[in-house]
Short mmCIF file of C-alpha atoms and ligand atoms in Angstrom, two decimals:
data_model
loop_
_atom_site.label_atom_id
_atom_site.label_comp_id
_atom_site.label_asym_id
_atom_site.label_seq_id
_atom_site.Cartn_x
_atom_site.Cartn_y
_atom_site.Cartn_z
CA MET A 266 47.51 100.90 189.69
CA THR A 267 48.43 98.80 186.34
CA ALA A 268 51.73 98.68 184.73
CA THR A 269 54.05 101.89 185.18
CA GLY A 270 53.09 104.33 182.38
CA GLU A 271 55.39 104.71 179.43
CA GLN A 272 58.36 107.12 179.96
CA LEU A 273 59.39 108.37 176.46
CA ALA A 274 62.05 110.79 177.33
CA TYR A 275 64.78 108.50 178.17
CA ALA A 276 64.66 106.89 174.70
CA ASP A 277 63.53 109.58 172.49
CA ALA A 278 65.06 113.18 173.88
CA TYR A 279 63.39 114.69 170.43
CA ALA A 280 60.09 113.88 171.43
CA ARG A 281 58.34 117.14 172.25
CA SER A 282 54.32 116.58 172.15
CA ILE A 283 52.33 113.41 172.18
CA THR A 284 48.63 112.40 173.30
CA ALA A 285 47.99 110.55 176.74
CA THR A 286 45.33 109.71 179.11
CA VAL A 287 45.24 110.76 182.86
CA ARG A 288 45.51 107.67 184.75
CA HIS A 289 45.88 109.14 188.49
CA VAL A 290 45.22 112.92 190.15
CA GLU A 291 46.14 113.95 193.30
CA GLY A 292 45.98 116.81 195.78
CA GLU A 293 43.84 119.97 194.57
CA ASP A 294 46.31 122.90 195.48
CA ALA A 295 49.07 121.91 192.92
CA PRO A 296 47.49 118.71 191.34
CA LEU A 297 49.75 116.09 190.41
CA ILE A 298 48.92 114.00 187.51
CA VAL A 299 50.00 110.75 186.23
CA LEU A 300 49.53 109.91 182.56
CA ASP A 301 49.68 106.34 180.94
CA ARG A 302 52.67 107.74 178.95
CA THR A 303 54.64 111.01 179.09
CA ILE A 304 57.82 112.81 177.44
CA PHE A 305 58.45 115.18 180.42
CA TYR A 306 62.07 114.40 182.24
CA PRO A 307 61.41 114.34 185.67
CA GLY A 308 64.69 115.62 186.79
CA GLY A 309 68.05 114.16 188.19
CA GLY A 310 71.45 113.85 187.62
CA GLY A 311 71.95 117.57 187.87
CA GLN A 312 69.28 118.21 185.01
CA PRO A 313 66.37 120.17 186.02
CA ALA A 314 62.79 118.81 185.54
CA ASP A 315 60.58 120.12 182.14
CA ARG A 316 57.90 122.58 181.92
CA GLY A 317 55.21 122.33 179.95
CA VAL A 318 51.65 122.53 179.15
CA LEU A 319 48.62 119.96 178.95
CA LEU A 320 45.75 120.50 176.61
CA ARG A 321 42.37 118.85 176.71
CA ALA A 322 41.37 118.06 173.22
CA ALA A 323 37.52 118.05 174.10
CA ASP A 324 37.01 121.43 175.62
CA GLY A 325 40.58 123.39 174.76
CA ARG A 326 41.17 123.84 178.71
CA THR A 327 44.92 124.07 179.38
CA TRP A 328 46.97 123.29 182.38
CA THR A 329 50.53 124.94 183.11
CA VAL A 330 53.01 122.08 184.39
CA ARG A 331 55.44 123.63 186.55
CA ALA A 332 57.70 120.84 187.07
CA ALA A 333 57.59 117.00 186.88
CA ARG A 334 59.21 114.76 189.28
CA LYS A 335 59.62 110.65 190.07
CA ALA A 336 56.52 109.34 192.44
CA GLY A 337 57.95 105.67 193.02
CA SER A 338 57.99 104.13 189.65
CA GLU A 339 55.75 106.50 187.91
CA ILE A 340 56.35 110.37 186.58
CA ALA A 341 54.20 113.00 188.13
CA HIS A 342 53.07 116.15 186.09
CA GLU A 343 52.96 118.95 189.03
CA LEU A 344 50.17 121.62 187.83
CA GLU A 345 50.12 125.25 188.54
CA PRO A 346 47.16 126.05 190.80
CA ASP A 347 44.52 126.83 188.32
CA GLY A 348 40.99 125.69 189.15
CA ASP A 349 39.95 122.03 188.59
CA PRO A 350 42.68 119.77 187.71
CA PRO A 351 41.97 117.11 184.56
CA ALA A 352 40.09 114.47 185.40
CA VAL A 353 41.10 110.36 185.31
CA GLY A 354 40.19 109.23 181.53
CA ASP A 355 40.75 112.61 180.09
CA THR A 356 42.89 112.61 176.95
CA LEU A 357 45.44 115.28 176.86
CA GLN A 358 47.74 116.86 174.39
CA VAL A 359 51.17 116.86 176.18
CA ASP A 360 53.57 119.47 175.18
CA ILE A 361 56.91 120.22 176.73
CA ASP A 362 58.53 123.56 176.95
CA TRP A 363 60.81 122.53 173.96
CA ALA A 364 63.24 125.80 173.70
CA ARG A 365 64.16 125.13 177.50
CA ARG A 366 64.56 121.66 177.30
CA PHE A 367 66.51 122.06 173.73
CA ALA A 368 68.92 124.21 175.79
CA LEU A 369 68.93 121.78 178.35
CA MET A 370 70.04 118.64 176.18
CA ARG A 371 72.68 121.12 174.60
CA THR A 372 74.07 122.12 177.97
CA HIS A 373 74.06 118.69 179.20
CA THR A 374 76.03 117.33 176.16
CA ALA A 375 78.41 119.93 176.74
CA LEU A 376 79.04 119.03 180.52
CA HIS A 377 79.65 115.44 178.93
CA ALA A 378 81.99 116.82 176.32
CA LEU A 379 83.98 118.79 179.56
CA CYS A 380 83.96 115.56 181.22
CA GLY A 381 85.57 113.69 178.77
CA VAL A 382 88.05 116.16 177.74
CA VAL A 383 89.20 116.54 181.96
CA TRP A 384 89.40 112.87 182.02
CA ARG A 385 91.08 111.88 178.92
CA ASP A 386 93.56 114.64 179.12
CA HIS A 387 94.10 114.77 182.83
CA GLY A 388 92.83 111.97 184.11
CA ALA A 389 90.43 113.71 186.88
CA GLN A 390 87.60 112.06 187.85
CA VAL A 391 83.98 114.24 187.96
CA THR A 392 82.57 114.36 191.61
CA GLY A 393 79.24 116.23 190.60
CA GLY A 394 77.76 118.64 188.35
CA ASN A 395 74.56 120.79 187.84
CA MET A 396 72.96 122.82 184.97
CA GLU A 397 70.54 125.54 183.78
CA PRO A 398 69.35 126.18 180.10
CA GLY A 399 72.27 127.40 178.94
CA SER A 400 74.96 127.29 181.72
CA GLY A 401 76.05 124.70 183.89
CA ARG A 402 79.05 123.47 186.46
CA MET A 403 81.09 120.35 187.28
CA ASP A 404 83.34 119.71 189.83
CA PHE A 405 86.36 117.12 189.56
CA GLU A 406 88.74 115.75 191.76
CA PHE A 407 91.54 117.96 189.72
CA GLU A 408 94.57 118.92 192.05
CA SER A 409 96.62 120.51 189.10
CA MET A 410 94.05 122.69 187.82
CA SER A 411 94.93 126.15 186.97
CA GLY A 412 93.71 129.42 184.78
CA ASP A 413 95.87 128.36 181.97
CA LEU A 414 94.87 124.53 182.03
CA VAL A 415 91.25 125.54 182.11
CA ASP A 416 91.93 127.99 178.75
CA SER A 417 93.33 125.10 176.96
CA ILE A 418 90.50 122.70 178.25
CA GLU A 419 88.04 125.28 176.68
CA ALA A 420 89.64 124.91 173.24
CA THR A 421 89.90 121.47 173.60
CA VAL A 422 86.35 121.06 174.19
CA ASN A 423 85.11 123.36 171.51
CA ARG A 424 87.35 121.05 169.15
CA GLU A 425 85.64 118.13 170.54
CA LEU A 426 82.18 119.54 169.82
CA ALA A 427 82.79 120.93 166.41
CA ALA A 428 84.45 117.24 165.32
CA GLU A 429 80.45 116.48 165.10
CA ARG A 430 80.60 113.39 167.23
CA ASP A 431 77.51 111.27 167.71
CA VAL A 432 75.74 110.55 170.74
CA ARG A 433 74.50 107.62 171.88
CA VAL A 434 72.16 106.14 174.33
CA ALA A 435 71.93 102.36 175.28
CA ILE A 436 70.72 100.04 177.86
CA LEU A 437 72.74 97.57 179.10
CA PRO A 438 72.55 94.47 181.66
CA ARG A 439 74.17 95.64 184.72
CA ALA A 440 77.09 92.93 184.58
CA GLU A 441 77.88 94.54 181.18
CA ALA A 442 77.86 97.72 182.02
CA PHE A 443 79.94 96.80 185.23
CA ALA A 444 82.57 95.63 182.85
CA ILE A 445 83.34 98.90 181.24
CA PRO A 446 86.53 100.28 182.77
CA ASP A 447 85.25 103.65 181.61
CA LEU A 448 81.97 103.56 183.67
CA ILE A 449 83.80 102.87 186.80
CA ARG A 450 85.30 106.18 187.33
CA THR A 451 81.87 107.90 187.06
CA LYS A 452 80.95 105.83 190.36
CA ILE A 453 78.64 103.52 188.46
CA ASN A 454 79.30 101.22 191.65
CA LEU A 455 77.70 103.35 193.93
CA LEU A 456 74.39 102.26 192.02
CA PRO A 457 71.77 100.23 194.13
CA ASP A 458 71.84 96.42 193.84
CA GLY A 459 68.23 96.34 192.74
CA ILE A 460 68.75 98.12 189.64
CA GLU A 461 69.34 95.80 186.72
CA GLN A 462 69.88 98.00 183.84
CA ILE A 463 72.33 100.64 183.41
CA ARG A 464 71.47 103.57 180.86
CA THR A 465 74.63 104.69 179.13
CA ILE A 466 75.42 107.86 177.31
CA GLU A 467 77.90 108.06 174.69
CA ILE A 468 80.08 110.91 172.60
CA VAL A 469 81.45 108.51 170.34
CA GLY A 470 85.20 108.63 170.95
CA LEU A 471 85.13 110.87 173.73
CA ASP A 472 83.08 109.93 176.62
CA LEU A 473 80.99 107.29 178.17
CA GLN A 474 78.85 107.56 181.30
CA ALA A 475 75.73 106.10 183.08
CA ASP A 476 73.58 108.73 182.99
CA GLY A 477 69.60 109.46 183.02
CA GLY A 478 69.38 112.70 181.58
CA THR A 479 68.31 114.05 177.97
CA HIS A 480 70.82 114.90 175.20
CA VAL A 481 71.40 115.96 171.63
CA ALA A 482 72.03 113.49 168.89
CA ASN A 483 75.45 115.18 167.89
CA THR A 484 77.99 117.47 169.25
CA ARG A 485 77.54 119.77 166.36
CA GLU A 486 74.11 120.48 167.79
CA VAL A 487 75.64 122.15 171.02
CA GLY A 488 77.68 124.65 168.98
CA GLN A 489 80.39 126.15 170.73
CA ILE A 490 81.13 126.76 174.74
CA ARG A 491 82.99 129.35 177.18
CA VAL A 492 84.46 128.70 180.71
CA THR A 493 82.99 131.36 182.46
CA GLY A 494 84.72 130.54 185.79
CA TYR A 495 86.79 128.41 187.94
CA GLU A 496 87.05 127.67 191.60
CA SER A 497 88.82 125.60 194.23
CA LYS A 498 86.74 123.93 196.75
CA GLY A 499 89.51 122.93 198.41
CA ARG A 500 93.14 121.73 197.56
CA ILE A 501 91.81 118.43 195.38
CA ASN A 502 88.07 119.75 194.81
CA LYS A 503 87.78 122.16 191.48
CA ARG A 504 84.89 123.56 189.80
CA ILE A 505 84.59 124.49 186.19
CA ARG A 506 81.39 126.54 185.21
CA ILE A 507 80.39 126.85 181.56
CA GLU A 508 77.78 128.30 179.16
CA LEU A 509 76.45 128.11 175.73
CA MET A 510 77.77 130.61 173.20
CA ASP A 511 74.43 130.65 171.73
CA PRO A 512 71.61 129.45 174.22
CA ASN A 513 69.03 130.23 171.80
CA ALA A 514 70.07 128.64 168.86
ZN1 ZN B 1134 74.90 113.46 182.59
#
């Protein structure tokens, strides 16, 4: 195969429709399709893969994309089983399920705001996280966490979101990224040696992380959140669950 297809979600999270050409088709029951360019996010870092639709302009035939995933360096689109897949060379209109993706972008950004507040105000490191559209959870090494503290964290996160902070994406050479003290806490040092470029997400003035996901451009788009629960996963490890106050905004 020629050079890897363009992967636009990493550079422009707001791209929701493009035209692309089929480069590779594999499998019959749930065919995997590789395109010369795509806006699908393949999942990773706690953010689920996009869903969407492929439309062949030539005859109006459509296919439902039920998931996307990394396949080597490519992003493969997994189709619902539905008769013949598109053919190599076909021109397709590629649409992601935007309402779902935008909810994920808002949720992902809210989780970064939560990480930023917990780190800045309590010095607790994040150890993991996961999300669905509109809700998510983060795990912290946070021995002193309590119900009162969680209430104040919720209020602080909402204040930070309301401050309309810009959210910026950058791609840094590895050495430069490793020189940023804030990035070390997110266990950037676990990244394999072969990775030469580090993608970072910054909520300006609040949080900076190495991250592969999609986020909104300003915290005002998140709206407000509420903490829906917290639990101890041991003496040190604690989990905080949040949801968007308005998941369909
Ligand atoms: Zn993230």
